[in-house]
Amino acid sequence: MFNLVKGTHDVILSEADKYSYIEQTLIQVAEYFNYKEFRTPIMEYSELFQRSVGDSSDIVRKEMYTFLDKGDRSITLRPELTAGVIRSIVNNKLLALGDIPIKAYYVGPCFRYERPQQGRYRQFNQFGIECVGVVSPYRDVEVISLCYFSLKMLGFKSLKLVINCLGDDESRNNYKEVLRNYFEKHLDSMCGDCKERFKLNVLRILDCKDPADQEIVKNAPKIEDYLTEKSKDNFNKVLKSLDELGIEYEIDRNLVRGLDYYSDVVFEFHYTSSKGINYGALCGGGHYNKLIQEIGGPKDIEGCGFAIGIERIASVMSDDSLFDEIDDSLDCYIMPLDISYQDKALEIATSLRLNGYKSDVNLEGKGLKGMLKKAIKLSSKYALILGEDEIKNNSIVVKDLSKETQESIELDKLIDYLDEKENENHSCSCHHHEE
Ligand code: AMP
């Protein structure tokens, strides 16, 4: 027996179904917004993340899986996907004037050497989007609304958008200086992390979770007093547009987010269930105005994106029973009553599948009773029984497991028969042949 690597987990069986369902829903919404898929390598040169995620971020300082390959190159397993996606956009010269914006979505594993705990893994999956092009506050709004629609589609009802404006470079540099002056006086009494953050990126002190430090943060100068007119105007346009779209928000002047590349708008979506459980942030993102240039792209091209943790979404959805409405049942379970009928059963299964019926075949034997038990366990709608008579007559017995009725049907009429029954039931609209 081999143990799992610490912080990793198997996503199997019904858990994998949940992940696929989440990913497919997210992809579908992204495609409705005209986003295209980007699949970039899991390994990148370490410098890419040092440059983009930032030397002062916890991710780069403490959490990267970095190693030297046999050619002595420093390689890192991606801790997030934005950097790789932007690198690919730049490397593939996709930013020609006529082609922007580039709208990319991605899904795949990320690696962070974090302390494993409930919902925190060392290998986890993210879905996200990046919209890269010229600047407009309405692009930011589009990205935020995509995120909002995605979460709504997954069944999250009461969402709260938490939003802040970190300002452009000028705003942030002015603000950082004022913050440094303020925190310098309090630093002795603050936690070790904040002392580090003071040196590396003073803004990060604002989202310290230590209650004593939060008291000090409460009285700190606020970014809104240091925003340039341009940043302020931009942010107000975003807020006004969100009002018009009916997306409720709360401005949190201490929302910074842990990646150094963000500027101007940053956001998170928080969720409270109908039972009143506050699950906190489901995902986060924001605008970045220097990242593309930092990675070797042209000046004056900016972007906005967000990332959603699939593990996080799956665990909240399970906890809040949001998966209950997903239908993972089978349409047909085919039961050959003798080993010699198995090839015929496979042939029938193939025809059913090609006609849009999710089907499985029993090849394990165990007699009629055992097979029926299995059909019920798989939540199959129909059990299809293939016995001696049926083989002789080229027919099959179709047992409707919800109604406890059964009929013998000629094989070449099987699909028509099932189609008709489905129409009567007005049930499954997912069969391709009905569309
Ligand atoms: P970030 O890339 O840090 O902005 O995180 C985006 C989302 O990824 C978060 O909202 C989490 O849901 C998810 N996430 C980040 N780190 C982890 C982790 N170690 N394990 C599981 N999910 C994570």
Tab-separated table of C-alpha atoms and ligand atoms in Angstrom:
chain	number	residue	atom	x	y	z
A	1	MET	CA	0.000	0.000	0.000
A	2	PHE	CA	1.239	3.474	-0.868
A	3	ASN	CA	-0.003	6.587	0.874
A	4	LEU	CA	-1.118	9.698	-0.947
A	5	VAL	CA	1.422	12.499	-1.065
A	6	LYS	CA	0.547	14.860	1.794
A	7	GLY	CA	-1.975	17.498	0.719
A	8	THR	CA	-3.178	15.600	-2.361
A	9	HIS	CA	-6.476	13.779	-2.761
A	10	ASP	CA	-8.139	11.358	-5.142
A	11	VAL	CA	-11.121	12.732	-7.017
A	12	ILE	CA	-13.017	9.583	-7.905
A	13	LEU	CA	-16.487	8.204	-8.610
A	14	SER	CA	-19.312	10.531	-7.528
A	15	GLU	CA	-16.806	13.145	-6.365
A	16	ALA	CA	-15.354	13.226	-9.892
A	17	ASP	CA	-18.893	13.612	-11.284
A	18	LYS	CA	-19.305	16.671	-9.105
A	19	TYR	CA	-16.037	18.163	-10.371
A	20	SER	CA	-17.017	17.526	-13.989
A	21	TYR	CA	-20.418	19.069	-13.425
A	22	ILE	CA	-18.853	22.191	-11.881
A	23	GLU	CA	-16.231	22.492	-14.606
A	24	GLN	CA	-18.719	21.978	-17.422
A	25	THR	CA	-21.074	24.584	-15.987
A	26	LEU	CA	-18.237	27.097	-15.644
A	27	ILE	CA	-17.000	26.385	-19.169
A	28	GLN	CA	-20.483	26.772	-20.590
A	29	VAL	CA	-20.954	30.202	-19.010
A	30	ALA	CA	-17.472	31.314	-20.146
A	31	GLU	CA	-18.274	30.228	-23.703
A	32	TYR	CA	-21.494	32.246	-23.592
A	33	PHE	CA	-19.290	35.253	-22.857
A	34	ASN	CA	-17.112	34.347	-25.870
A	35	TYR	CA	-14.123	33.034	-23.916
A	36	LYS	CA	-11.827	30.413	-25.501
A	37	GLU	CA	-9.961	27.636	-23.774
A	38	PHE	CA	-6.236	27.941	-23.003
A	39	ARG	CA	-4.258	24.870	-21.889
A	40	THR	CA	-0.813	25.857	-20.749
A	41	PRO	CA	1.941	23.667	-19.232
A	42	ILE	CA	1.861	22.671	-15.586
A	43	MET	CA	5.617	23.416	-15.379
A	44	GLU	CA	6.989	26.874	-16.062
A	45	TYR	CA	10.333	28.521	-15.373
A	46	SER	CA	10.321	29.703	-11.757
A	47	GLU	CA	11.129	33.256	-12.756
A	48	LEU	CA	7.714	33.630	-14.397
A	49	PHE	CA	5.992	33.342	-11.022
A	50	GLN	CA	8.602	35.429	-9.199
A	51	ARG	CA	7.939	38.213	-11.696
A	52	SER	CA	4.164	37.945	-11.829
A	53	VAL	CA	2.761	36.536	-8.596
A	54	GLY	CA	5.510	38.545	-6.904
A	55	ASP	CA	8.501	38.003	-4.653
A	56	SER	CA	6.637	39.423	-1.689
A	57	SER	CA	3.620	37.104	-1.957
A	58	ASP	CA	3.257	34.132	0.402
A	59	ILE	CA	2.977	31.930	-2.680
A	60	VAL	CA	6.418	32.783	-4.048
A	61	ARG	CA	8.113	33.061	-0.665
A	62	LYS	CA	6.865	29.880	0.918
A	63	GLU	CA	4.552	27.802	-1.190
A	64	MET	CA	6.056	26.969	-4.567
A	65	TYR	CA	7.055	23.495	-5.692
A	66	THR	CA	10.364	24.531	-7.219
A	67	PHE	CA	13.120	22.167	-8.314
A	68	LEU	CA	16.149	22.049	-10.568
A	69	ASP	CA	15.694	19.773	-13.564
A	70	LYS	CA	18.532	17.590	-14.854
A	71	GLY	CA	19.765	20.541	-16.916
A	72	ASP	CA	19.977	22.745	-13.792
A	73	ARG	CA	17.043	24.921	-14.809
A	74	SER	CA	14.782	26.161	-12.051
A	75	ILE	CA	11.303	24.832	-12.728
A	76	THR	CA	8.106	25.453	-10.758
A	77	LEU	CA	4.803	23.586	-10.740
A	78	ARG	CA	2.295	26.364	-11.384
A	79	PRO	CA	0.759	27.748	-8.172
A	80	GLU	CA	-1.929	29.511	-10.253
A	81	LEU	CA	-2.716	29.788	-13.954
A	82	THR	CA	-2.857	33.508	-14.729
A	83	ALA	CA	0.916	33.821	-15.203
A	84	GLY	CA	1.076	30.907	-17.654
A	85	VAL	CA	-1.940	32.084	-19.625
A	86	ILE	CA	-0.529	35.621	-19.950
A	87	ARG	CA	2.865	34.187	-20.911
A	88	SER	CA	1.214	32.136	-23.649
A	89	ILE	CA	-0.722	35.154	-24.912
A	90	VAL	CA	2.524	37.138	-25.086
A	91	ASN	CA	4.678	34.314	-26.549
A	92	ASN	CA	2.118	33.530	-29.229
A	93	LYS	CA	1.856	37.229	-30.134
A	94	LEU	CA	-1.903	37.265	-29.734
A	95	LEU	CA	-2.081	40.913	-28.774
A	96	ALA	CA	-2.198	42.445	-32.259
A	97	LEU	CA	-4.410	45.503	-32.188
A	98	GLY	CA	-7.192	43.965	-34.242
A	99	ASP	CA	-7.325	40.827	-32.095
A	100	ILE	CA	-7.793	42.240	-28.634
A	101	PRO	CA	-9.342	41.590	-26.271
A	102	ILE	CA	-8.073	38.048	-25.834
A	103	LYS	CA	-10.634	36.233	-23.735
A	104	ALA	CA	-9.190	33.081	-22.197
A	105	TYR	CA	-10.576	30.508	-19.812
A	106	TYR	CA	-8.639	27.694	-18.197
A	107	VAL	CA	-9.120	24.776	-15.879
A	108	GLY	CA	-6.525	22.533	-14.300
A	109	PRO	CA	-4.380	21.598	-11.321
A	110	CYS	CA	-2.289	24.038	-9.269
A	111	PHE	CA	0.321	23.309	-6.632
A	112	ARG	CA	1.021	25.178	-3.426
A	113	TYR	CA	3.043	23.936	-0.481
A	114	GLU	CA	0.490	25.007	2.121
A	115	ARG	CA	-0.387	23.469	5.456
A	116	PRO	CA	-3.070	20.958	4.471
A	117	GLN	CA	-6.354	21.556	6.278
A	118	GLN	CA	-10.082	21.401	5.591
A	119	GLY	CA	-10.501	22.558	1.987
A	120	ARG	CA	-6.807	23.420	1.566
A	121	TYR	CA	-4.694	21.098	-0.523
A	122	ARG	CA	-1.210	21.045	-1.996
A	123	GLN	CA	-2.614	19.982	-5.344
A	124	PHE	CA	-5.973	21.551	-6.149
A	125	ASN	CA	-7.902	22.609	-9.243
A	126	GLN	CA	-8.777	26.036	-10.474
A	127	PHE	CA	-11.068	27.356	-13.147
A	128	GLY	CA	-10.523	30.925	-14.214
A	129	ILE	CA	-10.683	33.489	-16.934
A	130	GLU	CA	-8.470	36.309	-18.177
A	131	CYS	CA	-9.618	39.139	-20.380
A	132	VAL	CA	-6.639	40.952	-21.840
A	133	GLY	CA	-6.799	44.106	-23.937
A	134	VAL	CA	-7.320	47.799	-23.686
A	135	VAL	CA	-8.696	49.254	-20.502
A	136	SER	CA	-12.333	49.866	-19.869
A	137	PRO	CA	-14.089	49.721	-16.518
A	138	TYR	CA	-16.840	47.829	-18.336
A	139	ARG	CA	-14.449	44.960	-19.094
A	140	ASP	CA	-13.936	44.639	-15.360
A	141	VAL	CA	-17.699	44.621	-14.939
A	142	GLU	CA	-18.034	41.942	-17.614
A	143	VAL	CA	-15.518	39.752	-15.795
A	144	ILE	CA	-17.277	40.262	-12.469
A	145	SER	CA	-20.671	39.517	-14.000
A	146	LEU	CA	-19.318	36.360	-15.657
A	147	CYS	CA	-18.165	35.212	-12.239
A	148	TYR	CA	-21.555	36.096	-10.775
A	149	PHE	CA	-23.520	34.236	-13.477
A	150	SER	CA	-21.285	31.182	-13.112
A	151	LEU	CA	-21.948	30.944	-9.393
A	152	LYS	CA	-25.669	31.525	-9.945
A	153	MET	CA	-25.741	28.744	-12.555
A	154	LEU	CA	-24.194	26.416	-9.987
A	155	GLY	CA	-27.081	27.193	-7.638
A	156	PHE	CA	-25.561	29.719	-5.226
A	157	LYS	CA	-28.454	31.999	-4.397
A	158	SER	CA	-27.382	34.687	-1.962
A	159	LEU	CA	-24.019	35.926	-3.122
A	160	LYS	CA	-22.249	38.993	-1.897
A	161	LEU	CA	-19.675	40.696	-4.035
A	162	VAL	CA	-16.907	42.190	-1.898
A	163	ILE	CA	-14.973	44.759	-3.867
A	164	ASN	CA	-12.162	47.260	-3.449
A	165	CYS	CA	-10.033	49.552	-5.527
A	166	LEU	CA	-6.268	49.307	-5.018
A	167	GLY	CA	-5.667	52.187	-7.406
A	168	ASP	CA	-3.164	52.625	-10.174
A	169	ASP	CA	0.602	52.775	-9.545
A	170	GLU	CA	0.546	56.407	-8.510
A	171	SER	CA	-2.331	55.895	-6.074
A	172	ARG	CA	-0.734	52.812	-4.567
A	173	ASN	CA	2.723	54.296	-4.183
A	174	ASN	CA	1.312	57.308	-2.344
A	175	TYR	CA	-0.873	55.113	-0.200
A	176	LYS	CA	1.905	52.649	0.636
A	177	GLU	CA	4.079	55.452	1.916
A	178	VAL	CA	1.332	56.741	4.195
A	179	LEU	CA	0.662	53.188	5.403
A	180	ARG	CA	4.318	52.599	6.175
A	181	ASN	CA	4.409	55.755	8.288
A	182	TYR	CA	1.299	54.599	10.126
A	183	PHE	CA	2.266	50.974	10.762
A	184	GLU	CA	5.859	51.813	11.698
A	185	LYS	CA	4.539	53.211	14.992
A	186	HIS	CA	2.600	50.020	15.764
A	187	LEU	CA	4.928	47.396	14.360
A	188	ASP	CA	6.453	46.300	17.685
A	189	SER	CA	3.098	44.988	18.893
A	190	MET	CA	2.108	43.326	15.610
A	191	CYS	CA	2.441	39.679	14.562
A	192	GLY	CA	5.554	38.238	12.920
A	193	ASP	CA	3.831	37.986	9.543
A	194	CYS	CA	2.941	41.658	9.602
A	195	LYS	CA	6.540	42.569	10.400
A	196	GLU	CA	7.524	40.638	7.261
A	197	ARG	CA	4.712	42.203	5.226
A	198	PHE	CA	5.828	45.641	6.352
A	199	LYS	CA	9.116	45.055	4.601
A	200	LEU	CA	7.775	43.221	1.543
A	201	ASN	CA	4.378	44.686	0.735
A	202	VAL	CA	2.790	46.866	3.352
A	203	LEU	CA	-0.651	46.565	1.710
A	204	ARG	CA	-0.824	42.922	2.787
A	205	ILE	CA	-0.986	44.020	6.444
A	206	LEU	CA	-4.536	45.183	5.680
A	207	ASP	CA	-5.807	41.610	5.330
A	208	CYS	CA	-4.048	40.214	8.401
A	209	LYS	CA	-6.437	37.915	10.278
A	210	ASP	CA	-4.925	38.482	13.741
A	211	PRO	CA	-7.650	40.195	15.875
A	212	ALA	CA	-5.202	42.507	17.672
A	213	ASP	CA	-3.667	43.560	14.361
A	214	GLN	CA	-7.113	44.087	12.874
A	215	GLU	CA	-7.776	46.685	15.588
A	216	ILE	CA	-4.680	48.565	14.431
A	217	VAL	CA	-5.742	48.168	10.787
A	218	LYS	CA	-9.146	49.705	11.610
A	219	ASN	CA	-7.560	53.082	12.292
A	220	ALA	CA	-5.118	52.947	9.390
A	221	PRO	CA	-5.404	55.485	6.553
A	222	LYS	CA	-7.830	54.334	3.846
A	223	ILE	CA	-6.978	53.841	0.187
A	224	GLU	CA	-9.976	55.919	-0.921
A	225	ASP	CA	-8.236	59.071	0.272
A	226	TYR	CA	-5.213	58.374	-1.922
A	227	LEU	CA	-6.771	57.309	-5.212
A	228	THR	CA	-5.976	59.396	-8.256
A	229	GLU	CA	-8.927	61.010	-10.017
A	230	LYS	CA	-8.560	58.457	-12.809
A	231	SER	CA	-8.729	55.462	-10.451
A	232	LYS	CA	-11.603	56.969	-8.524
A	233	ASP	CA	-13.564	57.702	-11.672
A	234	ASN	CA	-12.880	54.211	-12.981
A	235	PHE	CA	-14.043	52.576	-9.760
A	236	ASN	CA	-17.212	54.679	-9.638
A	237	LYS	CA	-18.080	53.587	-13.168
A	238	VAL	CA	-17.651	49.957	-12.129
A	239	LEU	CA	-19.906	50.422	-9.101
A	240	LYS	CA	-22.564	52.241	-11.092
A	241	SER	CA	-22.590	49.557	-13.725
A	242	LEU	CA	-22.899	46.841	-11.042
A	243	ASP	CA	-25.888	48.732	-9.634
A	244	GLU	CA	-27.470	48.695	-13.063
A	245	LEU	CA	-26.877	44.954	-13.424
A	246	GLY	CA	-28.409	44.349	-10.004
A	247	ILE	CA	-25.252	42.765	-8.573
A	248	GLU	CA	-25.140	43.638	-4.886
A	249	TYR	CA	-21.766	44.563	-3.476
A	250	GLU	CA	-20.035	45.698	-0.343
A	251	ILE	CA	-16.904	47.824	-0.507
A	252	ASP	CA	-14.172	46.454	1.750
A	253	ARG	CA	-11.281	48.906	1.875
A	254	ASN	CA	-9.059	46.216	3.405
A	255	LEU	CA	-9.497	43.677	0.611
A	256	VAL	CA	-6.036	43.291	-0.935
A	257	ARG	CA	-5.753	39.647	-2.144
A	258	GLY	CA	-2.560	37.684	-1.931
A	259	LEU	CA	-1.112	38.058	-5.399
A	260	ASP	CA	1.051	41.089	-6.065
A	261	TYR	CA	-0.061	41.765	-9.621
A	262	TYR	CA	-3.452	43.274	-8.819
A	263	SER	CA	-4.180	46.970	-9.286
A	264	ASP	CA	-7.381	49.016	-9.349
A	265	VAL	CA	-10.416	46.699	-8.977
A	266	VAL	CA	-10.111	43.565	-6.804
A	267	PHE	CA	-13.058	41.413	-5.768
A	268	GLU	CA	-14.314	38.250	-4.122
A	269	PHE	CA	-17.717	36.569	-4.051
A	270	HIS	CA	-18.879	35.502	-0.592
A	271	TYR	CA	-21.687	33.058	0.030
A	272	THR	CA	-24.156	32.588	2.871
A	273	SER	CA	-26.476	29.571	2.543
A	274	SER	CA	-30.236	29.623	3.080
A	275	LYS	CA	-29.502	27.909	6.411
A	276	GLY	CA	-27.476	30.960	7.379
A	277	ILE	CA	-24.030	29.376	7.175
A	278	ASN	CA	-21.425	31.899	6.063
A	279	TYR	CA	-18.946	30.113	3.797
A	280	GLY	CA	-16.801	33.167	3.128
A	281	ALA	CA	-15.053	33.708	-0.205
A	282	LEU	CA	-15.751	31.256	-3.032
A	283	CYS	CA	-13.387	32.873	-5.510
A	284	GLY	CA	-11.466	36.018	-6.206
A	285	GLY	CA	-9.910	38.135	-8.865
A	286	GLY	CA	-9.152	41.570	-10.096
A	287	HIS	CA	-7.569	43.918	-12.564
A	288	TYR	CA	-3.871	44.001	-13.411
A	289	ASN	CA	-2.230	46.837	-15.292
A	290	LYS	CA	1.462	45.912	-15.279
A	291	LEU	CA	1.435	42.122	-15.524
A	292	ILE	CA	1.454	41.862	-19.314
A	293	GLN	CA	4.383	44.244	-19.609
A	294	GLU	CA	6.172	42.455	-16.766
A	295	ILE	CA	5.944	39.183	-18.707
A	296	GLY	CA	7.359	40.748	-21.876
A	297	GLY	CA	4.186	41.966	-23.565
A	298	PRO	CA	3.362	45.407	-24.908
A	299	LYS	CA	2.794	48.462	-22.730
A	300	ASP	CA	-0.679	49.855	-22.143
A	301	ILE	CA	-2.319	46.443	-22.364
A	302	GLU	CA	-4.141	45.523	-19.188
A	303	GLY	CA	-6.244	42.646	-18.056
A	304	CYS	CA	-8.777	41.393	-15.582
A	305	GLY	CA	-9.547	37.886	-14.376
A	306	PHE	CA	-10.674	35.638	-11.581
A	307	ALA	CA	-10.030	32.130	-10.313
A	308	ILE	CA	-12.433	29.718	-8.676
A	309	GLY	CA	-11.208	26.770	-6.598
A	310	ILE	CA	-13.057	23.659	-7.766
A	311	GLU	CA	-12.442	21.873	-4.429
A	312	ARG	CA	-13.906	24.813	-2.583
A	313	ILE	CA	-17.020	24.971	-4.767
A	314	ALA	CA	-17.549	21.193	-4.541
A	315	SER	CA	-17.275	21.149	-0.773
A	316	VAL	CA	-19.649	24.095	-0.274
A	317	MET	CA	-22.143	22.660	-2.784
A	318	SER	CA	-22.070	19.264	-1.025
A	319	ASP	CA	-22.438	20.825	2.390
A	320	ASP	CA	-25.337	22.993	1.220
A	321	SER	CA	-27.043	20.123	-0.724
A	322	LEU	CA	-26.730	21.990	-4.033
A	323	PHE	CA	-25.860	18.771	-5.875
A	324	ASP	CA	-29.138	17.075	-4.994
A	325	GLU	CA	-30.836	18.197	-8.167
A	326	ILE	CA	-28.164	16.782	-10.453
A	327	ASP	CA	-29.361	13.662	-12.221
A	328	ASP	CA	-26.614	11.040	-12.358
A	329	SER	CA	-28.977	8.144	-13.034
A	330	LEU	CA	-28.618	5.622	-15.813
A	331	ASP	CA	-31.209	5.175	-18.580
A	332	CYS	CA	-30.805	1.480	-19.376
A	333	TYR	CA	-29.221	-1.425	-17.550
A	334	ILE	CA	-28.985	-4.458	-19.814
A	335	MET	CA	-29.102	-7.855	-18.163
A	336	PRO	CA	-28.114	-10.886	-20.268
A	337	LEU	CA	-29.327	-13.943	-18.355
A	338	ASP	CA	-26.641	-16.195	-19.825
A	339	ILE	CA	-22.969	-15.609	-20.604
A	340	SER	CA	-23.601	-16.554	-24.230
A	341	TYR	CA	-25.944	-13.541	-24.620
A	342	GLN	CA	-23.314	-11.027	-23.549
A	343	ASP	CA	-22.186	-10.130	-27.068
A	344	LYS	CA	-25.803	-9.433	-28.080
A	345	ALA	CA	-26.189	-7.294	-24.943
A	346	LEU	CA	-23.137	-5.233	-25.921
A	347	GLU	CA	-24.572	-4.718	-29.391
A	348	ILE	CA	-27.835	-3.424	-27.906
A	349	ALA	CA	-25.944	-1.158	-25.470
A	350	THR	CA	-23.998	0.350	-28.370
A	351	SER	CA	-27.154	1.141	-30.283
A	352	LEU	CA	-28.768	2.673	-27.179
A	353	ARG	CA	-25.716	4.821	-26.467
A	354	LEU	CA	-25.528	6.022	-30.076
A	355	ASN	CA	-29.138	7.106	-29.729
A	356	GLY	CA	-28.469	9.127	-26.602
A	357	TYR	CA	-29.402	6.633	-23.895
A	358	LYS	CA	-26.866	6.308	-21.092
A	359	SER	CA	-26.490	2.547	-20.822
A	360	ASP	CA	-24.548	-0.125	-19.007
A	361	VAL	CA	-24.351	-3.898	-19.372
A	362	ASN	CA	-24.133	-6.543	-16.683
A	363	LEU	CA	-21.227	-8.848	-17.532
A	364	GLU	CA	-20.852	-10.208	-14.021
A	365	GLY	CA	-23.691	-12.769	-13.990
A	366	LYS	CA	-25.287	-13.278	-10.549
A	367	GLY	CA	-28.815	-14.194	-11.813
A	368	LEU	CA	-31.889	-12.092	-12.521
A	369	LYS	CA	-32.485	-11.039	-8.914
A	370	GLY	CA	-28.903	-9.905	-8.341
A	371	MET	CA	-28.864	-8.018	-11.634
A	372	LEU	CA	-32.128	-6.237	-10.824
A	373	LYS	CA	-30.692	-5.200	-7.490
A	374	LYS	CA	-27.717	-3.728	-9.327
A	375	ALA	CA	-30.014	-1.858	-11.780
A	376	ILE	CA	-31.785	-0.268	-8.825
A	377	LYS	CA	-28.487	0.561	-7.121
A	378	LEU	CA	-27.357	2.364	-10.297
A	379	SER	CA	-30.693	4.285	-10.315
A	380	SER	CA	-31.396	3.020	-13.803
A	381	LYS	CA	-34.708	4.050	-15.328
A	382	TYR	CA	-35.077	0.790	-17.217
A	383	ALA	CA	-33.843	-2.745	-16.744
A	384	LEU	CA	-33.556	-4.550	-20.094
A	385	ILE	CA	-33.785	-8.304	-19.716
A	386	LEU	CA	-32.262	-10.577	-22.337
A	387	GLY	CA	-33.307	-14.192	-21.729
A	388	GLU	CA	-33.657	-17.311	-23.854
A	389	ASP	CA	-37.040	-16.313	-25.372
A	390	GLU	CA	-35.831	-12.821	-26.218
A	391	ILE	CA	-32.742	-14.173	-27.985
A	392	LYS	CA	-34.976	-16.520	-29.986
A	393	ASN	CA	-37.473	-13.754	-30.909
A	394	ASN	CA	-34.953	-11.006	-31.428
A	395	SER	CA	-36.647	-8.984	-28.691
A	396	ILE	CA	-35.965	-7.679	-25.209
A	397	VAL	CA	-38.008	-7.159	-22.054
A	398	VAL	CA	-38.087	-3.524	-20.970
A	399	LYS	CA	-38.868	-3.113	-17.307
A	400	ASP	CA	-39.726	0.409	-16.191
A	401	LEU	CA	-38.218	0.463	-12.725
A	402	SER	CA	-40.150	3.501	-11.500
A	403	LYS	CA	-43.531	2.126	-12.578
A	404	GLU	CA	-42.839	-1.561	-11.994
A	405	THR	CA	-44.295	-2.372	-15.447
A	406	GLN	CA	-42.681	-4.406	-18.201
A	407	GLU	CA	-43.167	-5.135	-21.889
A	408	SER	CA	-41.485	-7.326	-24.465
A	409	ILE	CA	-40.257	-5.210	-27.391
A	410	GLU	CA	-38.817	-6.235	-30.752
A	411	LEU	CA	-35.200	-5.142	-30.898
A	412	ASP	CA	-35.556	-3.023	-34.025
A	413	LYS	CA	-38.392	-1.104	-32.345
A	414	LEU	CA	-36.544	-0.591	-29.064
A	415	ILE	CA	-35.337	2.972	-29.684
A	416	ASP	CA	-38.742	4.133	-30.960
A	417	TYR	CA	-40.384	2.535	-27.951
A	418	LEU	CA	-38.072	4.262	-25.490
A	419	ASP	CA	-38.397	7.595	-27.338
A	420	GLU	CA	-42.141	7.375	-27.061
A	421	LYS	CA	-42.023	6.544	-23.372
A	422	GLU	CA	-39.658	9.434	-22.764
A	423	ASN	CA	-41.999	11.807	-24.608
A	424	GLU	CA	-44.895	10.623	-22.495
A	425	ASN	CA	-42.883	11.264	-19.359
A	426	HIS	CA	-41.838	14.733	-20.602
A	427	SER	CA	-38.740	13.880	-18.724
A	428	CYS	CA	-35.248	13.805	-20.034
A	429	SER	CA	-34.556	16.591	-22.497
A	430	CYS	CA	-30.926	15.596	-22.741
A	431	HIS	CA	-31.245	12.980	-25.511
A	432	HIS	CA	-29.638	14.217	-28.681
A	433	HIS	CA	-32.097	12.439	-30.951
A	434	GLU	CA	-34.963	14.432	-29.450
A	435	GLU	CA	-33.436	17.781	-30.249
B	1	AMP	P1	-6.044	32.623	-5.471
B	1	AMP	O1	-5.391	32.064	-6.701
B	1	AMP	O2	-5.162	32.565	-4.257
B	1	AMP	O3	-6.678	33.952	-5.706
B	1	AMP	O4	-7.239	31.617	-5.113
B	1	AMP	C1	-8.378	31.441	-5.922
B	1	AMP	C2	-9.199	30.308	-5.378
B	1	AMP	O5	-8.444	29.098	-5.426
B	1	AMP	C3	-9.567	30.463	-3.902
B	1	AMP	O6	-10.783	31.134	-3.754
B	1	AMP	C4	-9.687	29.038	-3.424
B	1	AMP	O7	-11.003	28.575	-3.640
B	1	AMP	C5	-8.760	28.266	-4.339
B	1	AMP	N1	-7.531	27.853	-3.624
B	1	AMP	C6	-6.419	28.574	-3.401
B	1	AMP	N2	-5.509	27.866	-2.721
B	1	AMP	C7	-6.045	26.642	-2.497
B	1	AMP	C8	-5.607	25.427	-1.843
B	1	AMP	N3	-4.402	25.326	-1.285
B	1	AMP	N4	-6.447	24.373	-1.821
B	1	AMP	C9	-7.662	24.440	-2.395
B	1	AMP	N5	-8.137	25.533	-3.027
B	1	AMP	C10	-7.348	26.626	-3.081
